[in-house]
Short mmCIF file of C-alpha atoms and ligand atoms in Angstrom, two decimals:
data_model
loop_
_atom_site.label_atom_id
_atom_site.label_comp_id
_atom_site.label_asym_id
_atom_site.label_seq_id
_atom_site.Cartn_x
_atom_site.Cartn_y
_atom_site.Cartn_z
CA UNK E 1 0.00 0.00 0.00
CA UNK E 2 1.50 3.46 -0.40
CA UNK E 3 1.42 6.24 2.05
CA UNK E 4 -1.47 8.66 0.90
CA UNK E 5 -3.53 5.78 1.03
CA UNK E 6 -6.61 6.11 3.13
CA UNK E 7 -5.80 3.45 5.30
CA UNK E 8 -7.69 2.72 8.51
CA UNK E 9 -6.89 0.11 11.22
CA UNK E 10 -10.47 -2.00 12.41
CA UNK E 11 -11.38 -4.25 14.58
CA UNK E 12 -9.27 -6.86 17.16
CA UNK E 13 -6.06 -7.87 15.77
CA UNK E 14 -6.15 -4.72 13.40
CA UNK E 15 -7.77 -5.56 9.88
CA UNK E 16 -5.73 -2.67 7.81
CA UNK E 17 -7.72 -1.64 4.74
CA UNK E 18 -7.03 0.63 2.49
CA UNK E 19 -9.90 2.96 0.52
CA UNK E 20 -7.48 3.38 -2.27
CA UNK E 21 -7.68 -0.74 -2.87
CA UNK E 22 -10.91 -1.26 -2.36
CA UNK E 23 -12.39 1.71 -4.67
CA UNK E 24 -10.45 0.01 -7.28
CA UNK E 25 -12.88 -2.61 -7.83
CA UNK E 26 -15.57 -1.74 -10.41
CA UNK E 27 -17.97 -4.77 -9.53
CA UNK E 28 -17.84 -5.87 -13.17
CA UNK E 29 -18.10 -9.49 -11.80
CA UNK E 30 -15.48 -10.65 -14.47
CA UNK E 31 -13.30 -12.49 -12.01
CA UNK E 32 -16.43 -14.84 -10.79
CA UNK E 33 -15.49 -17.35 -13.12
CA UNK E 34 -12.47 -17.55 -11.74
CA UNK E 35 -13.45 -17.91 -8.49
CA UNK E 36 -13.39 -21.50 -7.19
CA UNK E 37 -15.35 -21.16 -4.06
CA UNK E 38 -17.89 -19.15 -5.99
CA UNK E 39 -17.89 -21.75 -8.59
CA UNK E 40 -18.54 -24.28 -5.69
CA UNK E 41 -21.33 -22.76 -4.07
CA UNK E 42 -22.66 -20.03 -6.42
CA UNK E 43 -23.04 -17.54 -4.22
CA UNK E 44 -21.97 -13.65 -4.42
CA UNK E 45 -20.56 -13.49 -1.37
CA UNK E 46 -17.95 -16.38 -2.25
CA UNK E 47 -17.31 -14.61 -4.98
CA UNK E 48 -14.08 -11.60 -4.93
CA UNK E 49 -16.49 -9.05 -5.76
CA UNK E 50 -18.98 -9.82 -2.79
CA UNK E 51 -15.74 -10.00 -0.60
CA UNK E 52 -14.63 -6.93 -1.49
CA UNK E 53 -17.78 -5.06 -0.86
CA UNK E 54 -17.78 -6.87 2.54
CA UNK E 55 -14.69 -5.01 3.28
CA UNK E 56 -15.46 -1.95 1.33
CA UNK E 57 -19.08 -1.87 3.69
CA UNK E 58 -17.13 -2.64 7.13
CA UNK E 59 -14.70 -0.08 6.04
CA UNK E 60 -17.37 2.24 5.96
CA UNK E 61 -19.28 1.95 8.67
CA UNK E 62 -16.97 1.07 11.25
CA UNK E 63 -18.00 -1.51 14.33
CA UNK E 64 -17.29 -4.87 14.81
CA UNK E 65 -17.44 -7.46 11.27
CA UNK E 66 -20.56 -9.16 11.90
CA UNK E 67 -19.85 -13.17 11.86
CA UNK E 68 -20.99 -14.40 8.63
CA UNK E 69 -19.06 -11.69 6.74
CA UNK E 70 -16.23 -12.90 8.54
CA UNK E 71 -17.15 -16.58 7.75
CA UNK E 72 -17.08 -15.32 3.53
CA UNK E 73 -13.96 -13.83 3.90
CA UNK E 74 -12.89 -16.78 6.16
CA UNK E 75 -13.39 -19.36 3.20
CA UNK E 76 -11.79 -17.50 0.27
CA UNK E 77 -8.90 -19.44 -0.66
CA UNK E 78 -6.30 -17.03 -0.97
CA UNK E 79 -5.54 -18.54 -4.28
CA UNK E 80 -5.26 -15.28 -6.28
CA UNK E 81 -6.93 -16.56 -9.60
CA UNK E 82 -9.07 -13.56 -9.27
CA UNK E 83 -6.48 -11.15 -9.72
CA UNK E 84 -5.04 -12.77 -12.92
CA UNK E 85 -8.83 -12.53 -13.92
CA UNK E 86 -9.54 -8.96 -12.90
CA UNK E 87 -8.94 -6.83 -15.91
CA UNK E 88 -8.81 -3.50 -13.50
CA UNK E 89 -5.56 -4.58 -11.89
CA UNK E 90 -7.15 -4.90 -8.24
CA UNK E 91 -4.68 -6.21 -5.70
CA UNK E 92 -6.87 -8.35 -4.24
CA UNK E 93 -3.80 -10.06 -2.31
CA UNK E 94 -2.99 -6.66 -0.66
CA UNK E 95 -6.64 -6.16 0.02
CA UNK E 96 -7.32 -10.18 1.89
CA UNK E 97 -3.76 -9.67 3.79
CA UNK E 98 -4.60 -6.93 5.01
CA UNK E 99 -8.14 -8.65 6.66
CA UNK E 100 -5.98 -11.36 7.70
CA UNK E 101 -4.73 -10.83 10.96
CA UNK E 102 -8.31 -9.19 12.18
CA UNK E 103 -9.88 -12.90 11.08
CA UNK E 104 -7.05 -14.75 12.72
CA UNK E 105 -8.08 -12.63 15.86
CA UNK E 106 -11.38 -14.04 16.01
CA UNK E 107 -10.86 -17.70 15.76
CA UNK E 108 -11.51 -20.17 18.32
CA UNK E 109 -8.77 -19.84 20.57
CA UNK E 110 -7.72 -23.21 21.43
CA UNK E 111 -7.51 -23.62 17.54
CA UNK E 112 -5.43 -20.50 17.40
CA UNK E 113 -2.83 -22.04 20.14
CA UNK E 114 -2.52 -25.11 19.04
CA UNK E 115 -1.44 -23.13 15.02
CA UNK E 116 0.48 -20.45 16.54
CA UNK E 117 2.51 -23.74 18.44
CA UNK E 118 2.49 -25.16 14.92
CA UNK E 119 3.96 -22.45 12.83
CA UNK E 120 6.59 -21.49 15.80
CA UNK E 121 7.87 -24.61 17.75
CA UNK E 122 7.42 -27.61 14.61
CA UNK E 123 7.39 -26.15 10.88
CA UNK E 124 10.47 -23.70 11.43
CA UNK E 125 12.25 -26.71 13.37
CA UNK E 126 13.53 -29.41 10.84
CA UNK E 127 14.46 -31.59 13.59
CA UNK E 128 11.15 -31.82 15.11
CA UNK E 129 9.62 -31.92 11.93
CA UNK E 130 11.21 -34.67 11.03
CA UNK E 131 10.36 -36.81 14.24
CA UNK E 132 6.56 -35.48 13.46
CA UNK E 133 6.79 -37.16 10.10
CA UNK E 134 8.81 -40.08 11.42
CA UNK E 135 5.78 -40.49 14.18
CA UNK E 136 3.26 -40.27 11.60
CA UNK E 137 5.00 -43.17 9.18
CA UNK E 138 5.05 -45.45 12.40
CA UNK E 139 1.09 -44.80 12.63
CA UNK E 140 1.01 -45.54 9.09
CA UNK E 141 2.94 -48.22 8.94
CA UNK E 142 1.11 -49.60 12.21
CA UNK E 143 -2.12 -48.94 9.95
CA UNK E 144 -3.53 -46.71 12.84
CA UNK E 145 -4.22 -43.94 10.62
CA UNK E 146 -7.28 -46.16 8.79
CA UNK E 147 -8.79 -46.16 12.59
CA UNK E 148 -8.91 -41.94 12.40
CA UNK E 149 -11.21 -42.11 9.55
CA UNK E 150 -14.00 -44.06 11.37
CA UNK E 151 -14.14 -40.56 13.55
CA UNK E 152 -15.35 -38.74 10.21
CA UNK E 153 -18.81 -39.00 11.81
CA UNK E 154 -18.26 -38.46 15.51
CA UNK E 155 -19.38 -35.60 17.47
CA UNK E 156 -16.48 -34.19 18.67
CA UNK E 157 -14.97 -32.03 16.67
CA UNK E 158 -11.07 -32.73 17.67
CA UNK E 159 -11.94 -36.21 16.28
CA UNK E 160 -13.94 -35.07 12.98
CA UNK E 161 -10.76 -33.30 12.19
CA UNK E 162 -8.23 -35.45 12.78
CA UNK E 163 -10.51 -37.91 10.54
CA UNK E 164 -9.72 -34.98 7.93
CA UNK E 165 -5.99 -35.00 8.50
CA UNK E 166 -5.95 -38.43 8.15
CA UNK E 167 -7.77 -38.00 4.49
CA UNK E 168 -5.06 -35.10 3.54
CA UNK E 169 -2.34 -37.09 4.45
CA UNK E 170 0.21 -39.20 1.77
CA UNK E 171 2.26 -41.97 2.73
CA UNK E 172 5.21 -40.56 4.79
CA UNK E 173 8.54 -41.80 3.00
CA UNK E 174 11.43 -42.83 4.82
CA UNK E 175 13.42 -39.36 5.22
CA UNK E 176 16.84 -39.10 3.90
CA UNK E 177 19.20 -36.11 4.27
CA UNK E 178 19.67 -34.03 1.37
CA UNK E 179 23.64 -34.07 0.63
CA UNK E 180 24.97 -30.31 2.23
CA UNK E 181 27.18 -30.22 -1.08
CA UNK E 182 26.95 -31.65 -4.70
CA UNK E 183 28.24 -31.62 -8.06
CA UNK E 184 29.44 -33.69 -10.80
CA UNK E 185 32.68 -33.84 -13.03
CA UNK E 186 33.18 -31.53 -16.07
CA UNK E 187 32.16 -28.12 -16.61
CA UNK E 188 29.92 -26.02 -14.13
CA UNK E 189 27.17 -23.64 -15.84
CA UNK E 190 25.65 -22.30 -12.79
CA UNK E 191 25.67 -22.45 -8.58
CA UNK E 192 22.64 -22.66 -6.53
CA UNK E 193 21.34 -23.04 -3.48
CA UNK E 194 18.03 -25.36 -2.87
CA UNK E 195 15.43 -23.87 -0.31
CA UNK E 196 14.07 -27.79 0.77
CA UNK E 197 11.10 -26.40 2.11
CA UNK E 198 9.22 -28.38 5.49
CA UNK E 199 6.13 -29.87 4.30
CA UNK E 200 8.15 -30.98 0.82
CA UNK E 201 10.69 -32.31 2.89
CA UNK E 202 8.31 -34.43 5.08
CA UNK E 203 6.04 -35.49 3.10
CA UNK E 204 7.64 -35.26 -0.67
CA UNK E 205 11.49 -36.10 0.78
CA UNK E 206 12.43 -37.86 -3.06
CA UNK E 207 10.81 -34.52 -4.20
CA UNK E 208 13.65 -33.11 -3.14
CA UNK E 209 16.52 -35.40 -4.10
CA UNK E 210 15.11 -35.70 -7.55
CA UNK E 211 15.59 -31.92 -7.98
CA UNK E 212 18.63 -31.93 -6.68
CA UNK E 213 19.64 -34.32 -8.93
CA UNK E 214 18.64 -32.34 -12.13
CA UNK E 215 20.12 -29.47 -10.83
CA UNK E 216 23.89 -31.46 -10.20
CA UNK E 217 22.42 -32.85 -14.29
CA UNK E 218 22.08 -29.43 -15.41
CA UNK E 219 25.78 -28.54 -14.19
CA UNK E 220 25.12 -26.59 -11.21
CA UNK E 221 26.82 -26.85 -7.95
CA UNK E 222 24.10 -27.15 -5.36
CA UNK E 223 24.28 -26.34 -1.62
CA UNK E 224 21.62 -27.13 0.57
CA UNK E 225 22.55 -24.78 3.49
CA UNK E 226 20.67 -23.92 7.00
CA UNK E 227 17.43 -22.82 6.28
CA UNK E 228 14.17 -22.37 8.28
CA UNK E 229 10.35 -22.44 7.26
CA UNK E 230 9.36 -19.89 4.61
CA UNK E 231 6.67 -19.02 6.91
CA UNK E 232 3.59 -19.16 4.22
CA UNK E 233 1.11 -21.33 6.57
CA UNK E 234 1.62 -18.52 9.09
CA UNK E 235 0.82 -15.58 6.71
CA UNK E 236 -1.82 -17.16 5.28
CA UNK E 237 -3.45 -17.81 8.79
CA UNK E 238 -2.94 -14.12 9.19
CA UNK E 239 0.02 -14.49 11.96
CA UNK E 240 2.30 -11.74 10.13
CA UNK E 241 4.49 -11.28 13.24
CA UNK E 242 5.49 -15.52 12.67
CA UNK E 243 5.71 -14.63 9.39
CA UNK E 244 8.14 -11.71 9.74
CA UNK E 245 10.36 -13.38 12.47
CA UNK E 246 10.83 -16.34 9.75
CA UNK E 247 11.26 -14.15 6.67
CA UNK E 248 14.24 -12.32 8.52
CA UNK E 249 16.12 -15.77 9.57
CA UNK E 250 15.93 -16.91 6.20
CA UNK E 251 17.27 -14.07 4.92
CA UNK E 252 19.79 -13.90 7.53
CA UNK E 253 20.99 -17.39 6.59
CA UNK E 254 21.07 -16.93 2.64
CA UNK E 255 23.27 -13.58 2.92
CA UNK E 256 26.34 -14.26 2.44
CA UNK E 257 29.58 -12.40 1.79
CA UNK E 258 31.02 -14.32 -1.18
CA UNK E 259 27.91 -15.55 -3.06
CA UNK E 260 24.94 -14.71 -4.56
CA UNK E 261 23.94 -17.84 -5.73
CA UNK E 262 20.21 -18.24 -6.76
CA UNK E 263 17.86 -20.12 -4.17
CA UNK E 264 15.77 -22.61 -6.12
CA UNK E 265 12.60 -23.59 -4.71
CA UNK E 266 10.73 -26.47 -5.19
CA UNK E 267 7.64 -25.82 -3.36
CA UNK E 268 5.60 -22.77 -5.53
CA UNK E 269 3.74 -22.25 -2.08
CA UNK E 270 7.24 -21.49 -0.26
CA UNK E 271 8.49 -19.81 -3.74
CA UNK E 272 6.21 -17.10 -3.70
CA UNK E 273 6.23 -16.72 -0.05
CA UNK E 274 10.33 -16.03 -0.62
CA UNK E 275 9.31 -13.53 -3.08
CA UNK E 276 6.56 -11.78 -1.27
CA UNK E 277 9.40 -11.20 1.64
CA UNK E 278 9.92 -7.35 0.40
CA UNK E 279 5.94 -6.85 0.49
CA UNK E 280 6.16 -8.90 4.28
CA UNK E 281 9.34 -6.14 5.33
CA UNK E 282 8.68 -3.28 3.62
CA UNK E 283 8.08 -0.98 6.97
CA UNK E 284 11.38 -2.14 8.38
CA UNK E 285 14.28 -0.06 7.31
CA UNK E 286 16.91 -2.70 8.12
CA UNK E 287 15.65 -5.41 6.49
CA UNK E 288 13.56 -3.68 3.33
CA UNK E 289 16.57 -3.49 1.43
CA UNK E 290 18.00 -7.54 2.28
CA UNK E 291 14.28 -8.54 1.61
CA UNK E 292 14.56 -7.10 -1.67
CA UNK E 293 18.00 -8.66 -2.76
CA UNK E 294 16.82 -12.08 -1.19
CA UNK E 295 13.92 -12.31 -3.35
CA UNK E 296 15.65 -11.35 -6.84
CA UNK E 297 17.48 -14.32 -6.35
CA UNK E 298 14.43 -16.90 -5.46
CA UNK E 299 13.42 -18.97 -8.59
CA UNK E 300 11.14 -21.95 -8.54
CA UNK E 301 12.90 -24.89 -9.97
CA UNK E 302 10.95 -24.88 -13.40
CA UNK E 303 12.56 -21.39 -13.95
CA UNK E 304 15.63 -22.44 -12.99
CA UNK E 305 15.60 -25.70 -15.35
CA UNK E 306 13.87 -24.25 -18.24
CA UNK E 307 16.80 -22.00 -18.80
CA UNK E 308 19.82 -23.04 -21.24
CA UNK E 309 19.18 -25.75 -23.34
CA UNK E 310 18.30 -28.43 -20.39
CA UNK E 311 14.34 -28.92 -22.00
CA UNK E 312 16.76 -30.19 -24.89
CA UNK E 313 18.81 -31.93 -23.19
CA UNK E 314 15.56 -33.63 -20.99
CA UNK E 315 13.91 -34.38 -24.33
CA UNK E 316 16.97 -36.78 -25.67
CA UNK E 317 18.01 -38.39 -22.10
CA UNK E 318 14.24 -39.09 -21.99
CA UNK E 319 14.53 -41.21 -25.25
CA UNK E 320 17.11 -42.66 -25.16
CA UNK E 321 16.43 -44.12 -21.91
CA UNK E 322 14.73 -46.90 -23.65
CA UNK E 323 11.72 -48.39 -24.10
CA UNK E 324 10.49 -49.16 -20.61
CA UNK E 325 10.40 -45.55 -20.33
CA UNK E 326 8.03 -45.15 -23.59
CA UNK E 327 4.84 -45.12 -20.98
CA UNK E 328 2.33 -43.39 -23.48
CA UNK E 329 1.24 -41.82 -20.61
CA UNK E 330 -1.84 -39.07 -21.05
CA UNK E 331 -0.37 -36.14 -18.79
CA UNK E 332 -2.37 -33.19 -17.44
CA UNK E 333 -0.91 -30.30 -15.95
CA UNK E 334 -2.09 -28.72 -12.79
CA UNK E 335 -1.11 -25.16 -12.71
CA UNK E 336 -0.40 -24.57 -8.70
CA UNK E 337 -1.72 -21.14 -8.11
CA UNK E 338 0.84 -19.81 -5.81
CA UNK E 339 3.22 -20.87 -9.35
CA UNK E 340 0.78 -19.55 -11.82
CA UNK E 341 -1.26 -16.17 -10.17
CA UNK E 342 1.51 -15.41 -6.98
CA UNK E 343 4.68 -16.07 -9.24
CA UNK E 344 3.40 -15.84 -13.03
CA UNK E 345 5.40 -18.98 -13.56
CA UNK E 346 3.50 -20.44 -16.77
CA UNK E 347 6.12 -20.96 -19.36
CA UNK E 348 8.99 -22.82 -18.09
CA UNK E 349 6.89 -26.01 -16.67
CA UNK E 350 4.68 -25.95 -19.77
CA UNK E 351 8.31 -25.91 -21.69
CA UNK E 352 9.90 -28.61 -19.61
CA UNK E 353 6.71 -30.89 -19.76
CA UNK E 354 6.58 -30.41 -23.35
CA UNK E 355 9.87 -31.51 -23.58
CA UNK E 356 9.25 -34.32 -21.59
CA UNK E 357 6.41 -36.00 -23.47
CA UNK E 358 8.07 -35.39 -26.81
CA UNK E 359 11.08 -37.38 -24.66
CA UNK E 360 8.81 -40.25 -24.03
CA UNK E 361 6.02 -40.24 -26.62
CA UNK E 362 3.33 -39.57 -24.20
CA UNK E 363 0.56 -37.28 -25.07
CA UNK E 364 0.67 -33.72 -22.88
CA UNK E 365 -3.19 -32.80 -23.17
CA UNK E 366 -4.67 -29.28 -21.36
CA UNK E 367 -6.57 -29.57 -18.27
CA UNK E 368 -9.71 -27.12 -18.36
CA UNK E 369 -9.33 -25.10 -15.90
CA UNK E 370 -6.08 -26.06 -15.28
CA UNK E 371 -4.97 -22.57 -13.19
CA UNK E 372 -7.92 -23.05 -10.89
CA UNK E 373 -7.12 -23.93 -6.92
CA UNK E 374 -7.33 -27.57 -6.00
CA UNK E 375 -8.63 -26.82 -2.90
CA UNK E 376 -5.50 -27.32 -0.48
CA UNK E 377 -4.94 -23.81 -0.29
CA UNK E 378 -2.30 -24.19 2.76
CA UNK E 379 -4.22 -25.60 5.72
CA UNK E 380 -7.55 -24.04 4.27
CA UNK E 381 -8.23 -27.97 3.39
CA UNK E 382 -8.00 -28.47 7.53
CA UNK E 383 -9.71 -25.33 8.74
CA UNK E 384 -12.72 -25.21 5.73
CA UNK E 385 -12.64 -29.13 4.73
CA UNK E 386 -16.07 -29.41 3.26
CA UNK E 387 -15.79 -26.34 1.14
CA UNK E 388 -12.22 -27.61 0.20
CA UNK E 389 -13.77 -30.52 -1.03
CA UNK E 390 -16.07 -29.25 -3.06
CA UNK E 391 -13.48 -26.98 -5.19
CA UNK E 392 -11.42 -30.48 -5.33
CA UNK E 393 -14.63 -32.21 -6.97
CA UNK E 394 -14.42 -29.96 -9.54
CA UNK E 395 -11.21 -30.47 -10.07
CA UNK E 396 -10.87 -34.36 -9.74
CA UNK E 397 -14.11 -34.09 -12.49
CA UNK E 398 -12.04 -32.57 -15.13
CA UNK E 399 -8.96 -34.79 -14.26
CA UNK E 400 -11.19 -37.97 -14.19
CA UNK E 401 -12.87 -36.28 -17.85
CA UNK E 402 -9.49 -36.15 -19.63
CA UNK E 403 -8.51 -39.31 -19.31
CA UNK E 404 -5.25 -38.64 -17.67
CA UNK E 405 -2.90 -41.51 -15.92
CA UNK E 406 -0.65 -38.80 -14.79
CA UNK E 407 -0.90 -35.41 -13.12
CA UNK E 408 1.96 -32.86 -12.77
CA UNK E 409 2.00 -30.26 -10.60
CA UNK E 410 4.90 -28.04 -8.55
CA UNK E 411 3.26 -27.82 -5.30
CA UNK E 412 3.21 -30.45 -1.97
CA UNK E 413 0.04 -28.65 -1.03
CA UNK E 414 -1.56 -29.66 -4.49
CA UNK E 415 -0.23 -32.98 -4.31
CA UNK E 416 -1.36 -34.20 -1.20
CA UNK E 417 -4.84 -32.60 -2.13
CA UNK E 418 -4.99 -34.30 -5.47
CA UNK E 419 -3.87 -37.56 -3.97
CA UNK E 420 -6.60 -37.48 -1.68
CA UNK E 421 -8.88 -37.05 -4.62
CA UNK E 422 -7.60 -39.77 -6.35
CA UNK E 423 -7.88 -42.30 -3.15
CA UNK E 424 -11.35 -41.25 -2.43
CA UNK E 425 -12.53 -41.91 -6.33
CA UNK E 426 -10.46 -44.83 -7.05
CA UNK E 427 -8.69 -43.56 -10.09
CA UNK E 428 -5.63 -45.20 -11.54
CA UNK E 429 -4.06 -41.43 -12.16
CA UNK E 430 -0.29 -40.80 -10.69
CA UNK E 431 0.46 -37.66 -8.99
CA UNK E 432 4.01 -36.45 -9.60
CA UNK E 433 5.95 -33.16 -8.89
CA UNK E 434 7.36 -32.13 -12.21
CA UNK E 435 11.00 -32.67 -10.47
CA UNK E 436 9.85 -36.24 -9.94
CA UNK E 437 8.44 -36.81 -13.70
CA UNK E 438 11.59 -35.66 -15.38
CA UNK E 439 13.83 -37.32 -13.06
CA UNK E 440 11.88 -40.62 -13.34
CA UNK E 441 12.31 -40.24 -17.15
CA UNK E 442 16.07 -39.93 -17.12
CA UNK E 443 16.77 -42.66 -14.54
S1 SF4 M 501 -12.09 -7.62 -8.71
FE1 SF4 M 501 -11.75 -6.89 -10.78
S2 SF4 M 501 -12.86 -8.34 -12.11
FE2 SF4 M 501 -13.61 -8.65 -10.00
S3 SF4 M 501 -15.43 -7.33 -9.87
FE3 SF4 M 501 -13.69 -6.09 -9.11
S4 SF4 M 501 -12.93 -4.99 -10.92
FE4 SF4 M 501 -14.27 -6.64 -11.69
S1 SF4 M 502 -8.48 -15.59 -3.95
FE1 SF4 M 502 -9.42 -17.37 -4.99
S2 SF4 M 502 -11.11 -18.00 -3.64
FE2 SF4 M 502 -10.47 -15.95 -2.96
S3 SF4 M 502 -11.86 -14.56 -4.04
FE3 SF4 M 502 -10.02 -14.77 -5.33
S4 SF4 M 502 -10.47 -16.44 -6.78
FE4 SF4 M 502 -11.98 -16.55 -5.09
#
């Protein structure tokens, strides 16, 4: 926001919202078909253009946000497809961060406790993280995770939603440490540094060391140095001061005095939360400036792949890999929207994928609505599960419609949301991170 906006501070927890953003909108309603939740439910108030007359109406008369305007702002999925959609240019991202931390405010606040313990003592601690996940294979492993879905039905909420985490939840690989240093012999195009992210890590561990390895395949020299959550689940859950302690230790740990290596990302929700870390600072003198220079050198991996001639390079290793590897697979993209609306990454996956099917003779066919949320959204799948599943219906419908055996995407969030589509329908459809699909083809 600039300074001569009209900006006013409302409500607990201090909604800011600016007059200046707001008046922008021209209710045209041409971002409603880009809405998912209003595609879900069909109603206005899902919709941006109801949300931002919520806002625009609190704005102006003051008081407290009565409850089930908070509950329509509540369930908008942050996913930004509205402002690739608006022709006007409204920020609606400025606009929904800055209601945010007033709707974080008024949650429950056991539920608040038990995030704000989340997002501070596990996600930004790999360690513990990685007992968490190690826990949570044992249950799986144990097959005491298929008990936690019998509580779908139960009357107690704690057990209703650990039913849902259960549903959300992939099979928890065995974790193994990303190298601190690689490379291989011969010449050296490029140096970078790989930002593993948490959940990725966890959850999406071979994510990561397939990356890796196309990075080392691609000539690079790749670090993997002390890092700490990006601090997106906390923003998102409007806990900016999390979000702002994070964003300052992972700048703090990138700086450094003899590089400037890029810091590839392979998690787009993490990527554009890197990028958004001037936005996140820009009120802090001291750190403004490092925010800035830390995010020019963020790329998401498809960026950093799709440069050079490596889609070439993908294309004939995926070939000549033989014909085990000719899978005639039907792939479908699915656009993550923190890649696609937060980054305006579009190209470079499209490019590599390309590449890629060419490689193995499979078909690449477009997904309709392709750049539309899945639903994950974060932990919106957690806090708003049966609106979540309703935008991943929609989703799963088109997937199911084209046919597809295999879905790409560059997001764990998307994954693990997808999955859980394709469990609860039955499909025989793969879900792979686009790190994982070219790797597997030049294994
Ligand atoms: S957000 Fe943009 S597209 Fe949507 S109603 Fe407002 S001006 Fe129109
Ligand atoms: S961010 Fe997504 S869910 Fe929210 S109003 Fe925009 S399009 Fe709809």
């Amino acid at each position: 926001m600039s300074s001569n906006d009209s900006v006013i501070k409302i409500g607990a927890g201090e909604a800011t919202l600016s007059q200046e953003l707001l008046d922008s909108c021209i209710h045209c309603g041409l971002c409603l078909p880009a809405c998912p939740t209003y595609l879900a439910t069909g109603r206005e108030m899902e919709s941006p253009r109801g949300r931002i007359y919520l806002l625009a109406k609190w704005q102006e008369q003051g008081g407290e946000l009565a409850p089930r305007a908070a509950e329509h702002l509540e369930s908008c999925l942050g996913c930004l497809g509205c402002q690739t959609a608006c022709p006007s240019g409204v920020n609606y991202e400025a606009i929904l961060d800055g209601a945010r931390p007033h709707l974080a405010a008024r949650r429950n606040g056991l539920l608040r406790m038990v995030l704000r313990f989340s997002f501070t003592e596990i996600l930004p601690h790999y360690g513990r993280l990685k007992v968490f996940g190690s826990m949570l294979r044992t249950v799986q492993l144990l097959k005491f995770d298929s008990l936690a879905a019998k509580f779908s039905t139960s009357k107690l909420a704690f057990l209703r939603k650990l039913a849902d985490f259960q549903m959300f939840t992939p099979v928890v690989p065995n974790h193994i440490p990303l190298p601190k240093k690689s490379w291989r012999a011969g010449t050296k195009s490029g140096a970078a540094k790989l930002f593993s992210g948490c959940v990725m890590d966890v959850f999406y561990n071979h994510v990561n060391h397939a990356a890796l390895r196309l990075l080392v395949r691609q000539g690079n020299i790749v670090e993997v140095p002390e890092q700490t959550c990006c601090g997106a689940l906390a923003y998102h859950a409007g806990e900016d001061d999390i979000a702002r302690v994070l964003a300052r230790r992972n700048i703090a740990l990138f700086e450094s005095a003899v590089d400037n290596d890029k810091i590839v990302v392979t998690s787009a929700g993490c990527g554009a939360m890197l990028k958004h870390y001037p936005v996140l600072l820009a009120n802090e003198p001291q750190w403004a400036d490092r925010a800035s220079k830390f995010a020019t050198r963020v790329q998401d991996l498809s960026q950093t792949l799709a440069a050079g001639n490596f889609p070439a390079d993908t294309m004939s290793c995926a070939s000549a890999a033989g014909p085990e590897s000719q899978t005639k697979a039907h792939i479908v993209y699915h656009a993550a929207c923190h890649l696609a609306h937060a980054q305006g990454v579009r190209a470079e996956p499209q490019a590599l994928l390309s590449a890629l099917a060419a490689g193995i003779g499979a078909h690449l066919y477009d997904l309709p609505e392709a750049e539309h949320c899945c639903g994950s959204a974060g932990i919106y799948n957690l806090l708003n599960t049966s609106l979540s599943l309703k935008v991943l219906d929609r989703k799963m419908k088109f997937i199911e419609e084209s046919g597809a055996d295999l879905v790409v995407t560059c997001n764990p969030g998307c994954m693990l949301q997808l999955e859980a589509g394709v469990k609860a329908r039955g499909l025989n459809v793969k879900v792979k991170h686009l790190a994982e699909a070219l790797d597997d083809a030049c294994q």
